[in-house]
CSV table of C-alpha atoms and ligand atoms in Angstrom, one decimal:
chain,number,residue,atom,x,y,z
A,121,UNK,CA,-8.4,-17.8,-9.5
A,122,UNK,CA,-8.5,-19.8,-6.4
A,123,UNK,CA,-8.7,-18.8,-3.0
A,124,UNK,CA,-6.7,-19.5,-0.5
A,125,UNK,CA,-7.9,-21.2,2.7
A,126,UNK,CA,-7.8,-18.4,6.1
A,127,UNK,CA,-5.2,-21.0,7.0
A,128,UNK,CA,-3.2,-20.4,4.1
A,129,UNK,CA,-3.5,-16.8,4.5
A,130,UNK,CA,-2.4,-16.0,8.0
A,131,UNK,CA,0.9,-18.6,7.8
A,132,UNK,CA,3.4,-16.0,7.9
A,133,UNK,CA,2.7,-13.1,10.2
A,134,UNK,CA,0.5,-10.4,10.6
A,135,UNK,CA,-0.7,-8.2,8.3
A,136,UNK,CA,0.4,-4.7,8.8
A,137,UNK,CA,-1.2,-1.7,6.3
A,138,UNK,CA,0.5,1.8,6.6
A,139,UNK,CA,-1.3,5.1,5.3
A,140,UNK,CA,1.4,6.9,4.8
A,141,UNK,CA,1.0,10.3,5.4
A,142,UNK,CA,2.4,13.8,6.4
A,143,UNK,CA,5.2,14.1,4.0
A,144,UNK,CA,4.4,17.5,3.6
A,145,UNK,CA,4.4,19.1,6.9
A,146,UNK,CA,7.3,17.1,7.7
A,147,UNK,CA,8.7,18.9,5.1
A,148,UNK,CA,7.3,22.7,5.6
A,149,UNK,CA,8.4,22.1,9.4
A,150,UNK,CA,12.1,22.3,8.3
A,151,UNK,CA,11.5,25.0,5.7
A,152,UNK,CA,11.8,21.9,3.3
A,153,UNK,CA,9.4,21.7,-0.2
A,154,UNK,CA,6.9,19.1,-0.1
A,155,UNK,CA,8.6,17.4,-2.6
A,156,UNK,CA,11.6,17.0,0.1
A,157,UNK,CA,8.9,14.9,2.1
A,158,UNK,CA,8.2,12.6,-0.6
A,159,UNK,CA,12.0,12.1,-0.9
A,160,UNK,CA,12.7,11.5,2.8
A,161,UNK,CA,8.8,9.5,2.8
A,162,UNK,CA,10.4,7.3,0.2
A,163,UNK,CA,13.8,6.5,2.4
A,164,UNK,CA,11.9,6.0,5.2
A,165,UNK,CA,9.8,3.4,3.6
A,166,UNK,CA,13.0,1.5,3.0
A,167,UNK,CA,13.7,1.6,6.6
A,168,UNK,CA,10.4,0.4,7.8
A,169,UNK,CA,10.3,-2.7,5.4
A,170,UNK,CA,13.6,-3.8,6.7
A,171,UNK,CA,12.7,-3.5,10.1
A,172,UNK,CA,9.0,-5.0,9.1
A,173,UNK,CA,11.3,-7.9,7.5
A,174,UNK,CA,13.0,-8.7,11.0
A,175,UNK,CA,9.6,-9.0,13.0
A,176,UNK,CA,6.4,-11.4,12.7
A,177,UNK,CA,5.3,-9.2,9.9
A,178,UNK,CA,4.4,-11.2,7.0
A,179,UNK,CA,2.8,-8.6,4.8
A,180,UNK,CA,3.0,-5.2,4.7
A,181,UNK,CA,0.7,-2.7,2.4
A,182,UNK,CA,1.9,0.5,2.3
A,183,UNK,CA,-0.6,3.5,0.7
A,184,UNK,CA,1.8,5.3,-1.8
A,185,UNK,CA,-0.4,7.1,-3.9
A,186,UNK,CA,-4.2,7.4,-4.1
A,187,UNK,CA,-6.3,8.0,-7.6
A,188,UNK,CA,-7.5,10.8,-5.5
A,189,UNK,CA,-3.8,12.3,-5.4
A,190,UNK,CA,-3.5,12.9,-9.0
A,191,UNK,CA,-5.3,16.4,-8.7
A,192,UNK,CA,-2.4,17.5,-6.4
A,193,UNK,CA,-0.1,20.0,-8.4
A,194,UNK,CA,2.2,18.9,-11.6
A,195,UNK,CA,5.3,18.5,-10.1
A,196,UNK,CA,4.5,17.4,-6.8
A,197,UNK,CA,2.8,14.4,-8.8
A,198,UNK,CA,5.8,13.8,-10.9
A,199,UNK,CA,8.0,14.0,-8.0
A,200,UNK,CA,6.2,11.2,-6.0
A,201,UNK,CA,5.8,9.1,-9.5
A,202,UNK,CA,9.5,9.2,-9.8
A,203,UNK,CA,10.0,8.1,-6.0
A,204,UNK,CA,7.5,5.2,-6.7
A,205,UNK,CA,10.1,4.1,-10.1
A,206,UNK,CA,12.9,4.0,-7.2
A,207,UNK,CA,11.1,2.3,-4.5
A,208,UNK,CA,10.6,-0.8,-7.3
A,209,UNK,CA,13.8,-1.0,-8.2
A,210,UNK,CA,15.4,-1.1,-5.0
A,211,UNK,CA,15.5,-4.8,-6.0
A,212,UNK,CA,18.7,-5.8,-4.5
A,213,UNK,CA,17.9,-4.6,-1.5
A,214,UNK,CA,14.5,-6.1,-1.4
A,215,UNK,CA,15.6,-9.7,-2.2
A,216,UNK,CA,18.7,-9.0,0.3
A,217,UNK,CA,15.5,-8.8,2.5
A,218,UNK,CA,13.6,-12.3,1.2
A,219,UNK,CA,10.8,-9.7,0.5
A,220,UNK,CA,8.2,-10.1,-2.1
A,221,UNK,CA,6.8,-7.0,-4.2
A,222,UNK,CA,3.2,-6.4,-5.0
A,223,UNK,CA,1.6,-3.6,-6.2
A,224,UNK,CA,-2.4,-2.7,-5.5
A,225,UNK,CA,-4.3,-0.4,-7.6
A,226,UNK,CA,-6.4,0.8,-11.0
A,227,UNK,CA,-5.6,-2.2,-13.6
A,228,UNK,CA,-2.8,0.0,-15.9
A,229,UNK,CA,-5.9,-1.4,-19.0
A,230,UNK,CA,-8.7,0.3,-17.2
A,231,UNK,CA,-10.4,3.6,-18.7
A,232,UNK,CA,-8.9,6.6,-16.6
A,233,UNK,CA,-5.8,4.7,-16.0
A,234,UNK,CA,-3.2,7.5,-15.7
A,235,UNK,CA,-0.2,5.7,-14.3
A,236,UNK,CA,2.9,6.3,-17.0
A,237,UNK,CA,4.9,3.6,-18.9
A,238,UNK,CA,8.0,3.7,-16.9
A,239,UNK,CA,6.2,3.5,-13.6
A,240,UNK,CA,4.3,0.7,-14.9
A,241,UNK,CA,7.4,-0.7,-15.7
A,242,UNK,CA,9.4,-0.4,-12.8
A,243,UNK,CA,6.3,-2.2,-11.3
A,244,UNK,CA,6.0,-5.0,-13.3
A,245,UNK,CA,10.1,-5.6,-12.9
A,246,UNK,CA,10.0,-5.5,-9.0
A,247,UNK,CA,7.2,-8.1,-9.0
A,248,UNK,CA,9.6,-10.4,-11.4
A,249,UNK,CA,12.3,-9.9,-9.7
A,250,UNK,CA,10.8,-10.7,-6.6
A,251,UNK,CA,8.7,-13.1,-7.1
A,252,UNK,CA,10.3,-16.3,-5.6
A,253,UNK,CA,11.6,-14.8,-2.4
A,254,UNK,CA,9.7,-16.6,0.1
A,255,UNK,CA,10.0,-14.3,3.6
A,256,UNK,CA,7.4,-11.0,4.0
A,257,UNK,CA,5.3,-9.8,1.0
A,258,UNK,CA,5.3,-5.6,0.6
A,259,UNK,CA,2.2,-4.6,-1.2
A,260,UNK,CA,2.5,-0.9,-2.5
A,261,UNK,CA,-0.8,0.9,-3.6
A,262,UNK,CA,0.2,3.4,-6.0
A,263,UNK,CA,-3.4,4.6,-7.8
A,264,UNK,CA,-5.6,3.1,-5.3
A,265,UNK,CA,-9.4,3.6,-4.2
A,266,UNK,CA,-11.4,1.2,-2.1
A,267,UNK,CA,-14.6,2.4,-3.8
A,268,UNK,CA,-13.3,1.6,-7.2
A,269,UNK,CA,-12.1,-2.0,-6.2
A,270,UNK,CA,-15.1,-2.7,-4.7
A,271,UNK,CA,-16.9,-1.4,-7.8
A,272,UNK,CA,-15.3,-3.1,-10.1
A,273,UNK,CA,-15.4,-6.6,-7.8
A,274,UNK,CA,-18.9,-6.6,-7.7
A,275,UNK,CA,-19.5,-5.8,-11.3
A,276,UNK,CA,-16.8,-8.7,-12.7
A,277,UNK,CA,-19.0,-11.1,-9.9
A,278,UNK,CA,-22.7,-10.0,-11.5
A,279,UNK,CA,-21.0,-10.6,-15.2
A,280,UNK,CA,-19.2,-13.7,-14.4
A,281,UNK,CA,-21.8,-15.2,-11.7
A,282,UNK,CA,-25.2,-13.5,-11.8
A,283,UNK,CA,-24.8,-12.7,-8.2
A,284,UNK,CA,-23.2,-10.9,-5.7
A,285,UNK,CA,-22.0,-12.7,-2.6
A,286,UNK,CA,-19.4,-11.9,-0.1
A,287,UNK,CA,-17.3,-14.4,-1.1
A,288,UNK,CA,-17.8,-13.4,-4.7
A,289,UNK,CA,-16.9,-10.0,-3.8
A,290,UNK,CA,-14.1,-10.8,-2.0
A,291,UNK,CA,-12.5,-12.9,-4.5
A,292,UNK,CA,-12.5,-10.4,-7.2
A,293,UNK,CA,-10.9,-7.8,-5.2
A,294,UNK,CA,-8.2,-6.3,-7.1
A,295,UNK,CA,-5.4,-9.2,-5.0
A,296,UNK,CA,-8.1,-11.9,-4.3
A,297,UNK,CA,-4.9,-13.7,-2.2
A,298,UNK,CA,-4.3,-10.7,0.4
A,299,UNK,CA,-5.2,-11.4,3.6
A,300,UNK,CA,-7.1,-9.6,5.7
A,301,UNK,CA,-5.3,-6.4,7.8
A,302,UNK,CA,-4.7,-7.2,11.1
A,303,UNK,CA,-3.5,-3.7,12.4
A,304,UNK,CA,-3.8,-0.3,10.2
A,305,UNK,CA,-1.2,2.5,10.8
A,306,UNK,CA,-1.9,6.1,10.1
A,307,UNK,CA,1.0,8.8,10.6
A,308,UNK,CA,0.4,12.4,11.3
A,309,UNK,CA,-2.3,12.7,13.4
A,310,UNK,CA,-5.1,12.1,11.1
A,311,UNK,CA,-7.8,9.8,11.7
A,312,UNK,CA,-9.2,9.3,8.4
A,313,UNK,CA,-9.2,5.9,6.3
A,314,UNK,CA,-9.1,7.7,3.2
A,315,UNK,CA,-10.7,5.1,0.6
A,316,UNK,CA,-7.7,2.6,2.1
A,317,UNK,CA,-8.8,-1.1,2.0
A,318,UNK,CA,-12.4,-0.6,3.2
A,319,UNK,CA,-13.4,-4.1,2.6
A,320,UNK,CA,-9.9,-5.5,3.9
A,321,UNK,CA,-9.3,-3.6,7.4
A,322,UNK,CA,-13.1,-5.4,8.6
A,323,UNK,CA,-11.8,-6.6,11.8
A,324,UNK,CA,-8.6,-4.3,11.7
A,325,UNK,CA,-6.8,-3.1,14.9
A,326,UNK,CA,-6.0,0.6,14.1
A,327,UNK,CA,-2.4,2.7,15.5
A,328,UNK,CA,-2.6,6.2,15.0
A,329,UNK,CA,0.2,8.2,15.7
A,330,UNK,CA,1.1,12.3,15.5
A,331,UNK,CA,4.7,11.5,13.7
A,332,UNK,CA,4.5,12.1,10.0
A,333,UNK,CA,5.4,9.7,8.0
A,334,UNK,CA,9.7,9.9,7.8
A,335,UNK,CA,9.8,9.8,11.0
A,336,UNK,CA,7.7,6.9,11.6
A,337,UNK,CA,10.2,4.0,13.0
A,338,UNK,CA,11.0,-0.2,15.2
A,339,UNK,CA,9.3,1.9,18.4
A,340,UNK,CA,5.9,2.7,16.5
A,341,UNK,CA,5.8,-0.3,14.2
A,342,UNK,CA,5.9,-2.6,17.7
A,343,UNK,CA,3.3,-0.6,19.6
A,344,UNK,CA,1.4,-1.4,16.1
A,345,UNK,CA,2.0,-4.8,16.2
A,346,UNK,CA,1.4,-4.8,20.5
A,347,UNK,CA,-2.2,-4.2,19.5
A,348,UNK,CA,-2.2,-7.5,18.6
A,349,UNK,CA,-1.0,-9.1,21.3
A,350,UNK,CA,-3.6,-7.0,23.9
B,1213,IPE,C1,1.5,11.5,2.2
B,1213,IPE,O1,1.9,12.8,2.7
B,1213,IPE,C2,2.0,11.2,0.9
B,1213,IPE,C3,0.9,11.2,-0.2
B,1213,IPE,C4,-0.3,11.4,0.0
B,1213,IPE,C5,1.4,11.0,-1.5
B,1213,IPE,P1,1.1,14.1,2.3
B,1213,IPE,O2,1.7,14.6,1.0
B,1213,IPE,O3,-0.3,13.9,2.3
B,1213,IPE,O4,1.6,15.1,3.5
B,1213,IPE,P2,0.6,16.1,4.3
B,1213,IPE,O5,-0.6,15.4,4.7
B,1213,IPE,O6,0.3,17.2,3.3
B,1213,IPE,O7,1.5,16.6,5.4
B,1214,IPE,C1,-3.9,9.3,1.9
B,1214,IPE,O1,-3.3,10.5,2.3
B,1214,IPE,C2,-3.2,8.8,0.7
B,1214,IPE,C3,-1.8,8.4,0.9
B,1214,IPE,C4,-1.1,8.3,2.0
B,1214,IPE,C5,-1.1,8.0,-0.3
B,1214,IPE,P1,-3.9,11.9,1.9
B,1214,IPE,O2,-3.1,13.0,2.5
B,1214,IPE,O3,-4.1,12.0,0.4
B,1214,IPE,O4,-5.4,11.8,2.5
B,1214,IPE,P2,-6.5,12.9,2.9
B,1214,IPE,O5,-6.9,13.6,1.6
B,1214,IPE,O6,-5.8,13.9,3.8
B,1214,IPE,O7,-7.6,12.2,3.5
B,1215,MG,MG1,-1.8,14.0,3.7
């Protein structure tokens, strides 16, 4: 596939990445189950997008779920699997929005692959049914690693090329058309990049911020995006 010029890329607004965390102490703050932070996580999310959709934001890439998550227990995983088959079908709202879905992560073909039908479905539905709305694009990563892309980018660019370059790289990452991040969020007062978009956040502004994730709102999202301005 082609890649687009750095022109092409940056058209339509920054490019805003989210890790998304502290679900959980949000939760055991109130006395809540973890699982209660996923939910109110999840509604959140909704919130931010259309707030993202209002501002210069053109994409937004949101960490949902890492492949290192799945050793969390049972039924927090199927909780947050669940949440990610609602957050792709809030369709309606989404194209009420203009907003595009993508999703980044472990090719559902790969060996190890562990992500079940119906998410995989409500995946591939929201990118249909999004696909020709023209205003901000919301990448979720639902089983994502950095390493793994990056593995598996260099390995398709020795098969396919017989060298490694960093435009081969690059061009085989997992969405070859993703811009650069321009400013990386992370909630909860942890300053860790967690496997997130290693090759992607390069030149990457960073916000961190001590509210977990549901609480994350317009106020933090444009001292995020002031960073860009300083
Ligand atoms: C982020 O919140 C959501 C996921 C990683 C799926 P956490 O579940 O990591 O919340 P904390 O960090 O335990 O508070
Ligand atoms: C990173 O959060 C992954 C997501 C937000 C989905 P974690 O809570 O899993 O990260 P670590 O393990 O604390 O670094
Ligand atoms: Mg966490």
């Amino acid at each position: 596939m082609p890649s687009q010029s750095d022109a092409e890329k940056s058209k339509n607004g920054a490019h805003v990445a989210c890790i998304m965390d502290g679900n959980g102490r949000w939760a055991k703050k109130r006395g809540l189950p973890r699982t209660a932070g996923h939910t109110a996580g999840e509604e959140n999310l909704a919130e931010v997008v259309r707030q993202a959709a209002k501002r210069n934001v053109g994409w937004l890439t949101v960490f949902g779920f890492s492949t290192e998550n799945w050793v969390r227990p049972k039924a927090e995983v199927r909780h947050i699997l669940a949440l990610h088959k609602q957050l792709f079908g809030r369709i309606e709202e989404l194209n009420a929005n203009n907003v595009r879905v993508q999703w980044i992560g472990r090719p559902f073909d790969e060996p190890g692959s562990k992500t079940p039908l119906y998410v995989q479905k409500a995946i591939r539905q929201a990118i249909a049914d999004t696909a020709s709305n023209t205003g901000m694009t919301l990448t979720v990563a639902f089983d994502y690693g950095s390493r793994a892309e990056l593995a598996r980018a260099v390995r398709k660019s020795k098969i396919e090329l017989f060298t490694v370059t960093k435009q081969s790289i690059e061009e085989r990452l997992y969405l070859a058309q993703m811009p650069p991040v321009d400013v990386l969020v992370r909630t909860s007062g942890e300053s860790r990049i967690s496997n997130f978009l290693l090759w992607q956040i390069n030149h990457a502004a960073v916000y961190f911020t001590q509210r977990p994730w549901p609480d994350f709102d317009a106020d933090d999202l444009d001292a995020a995006l002031a960073l860009l301005d300083a």
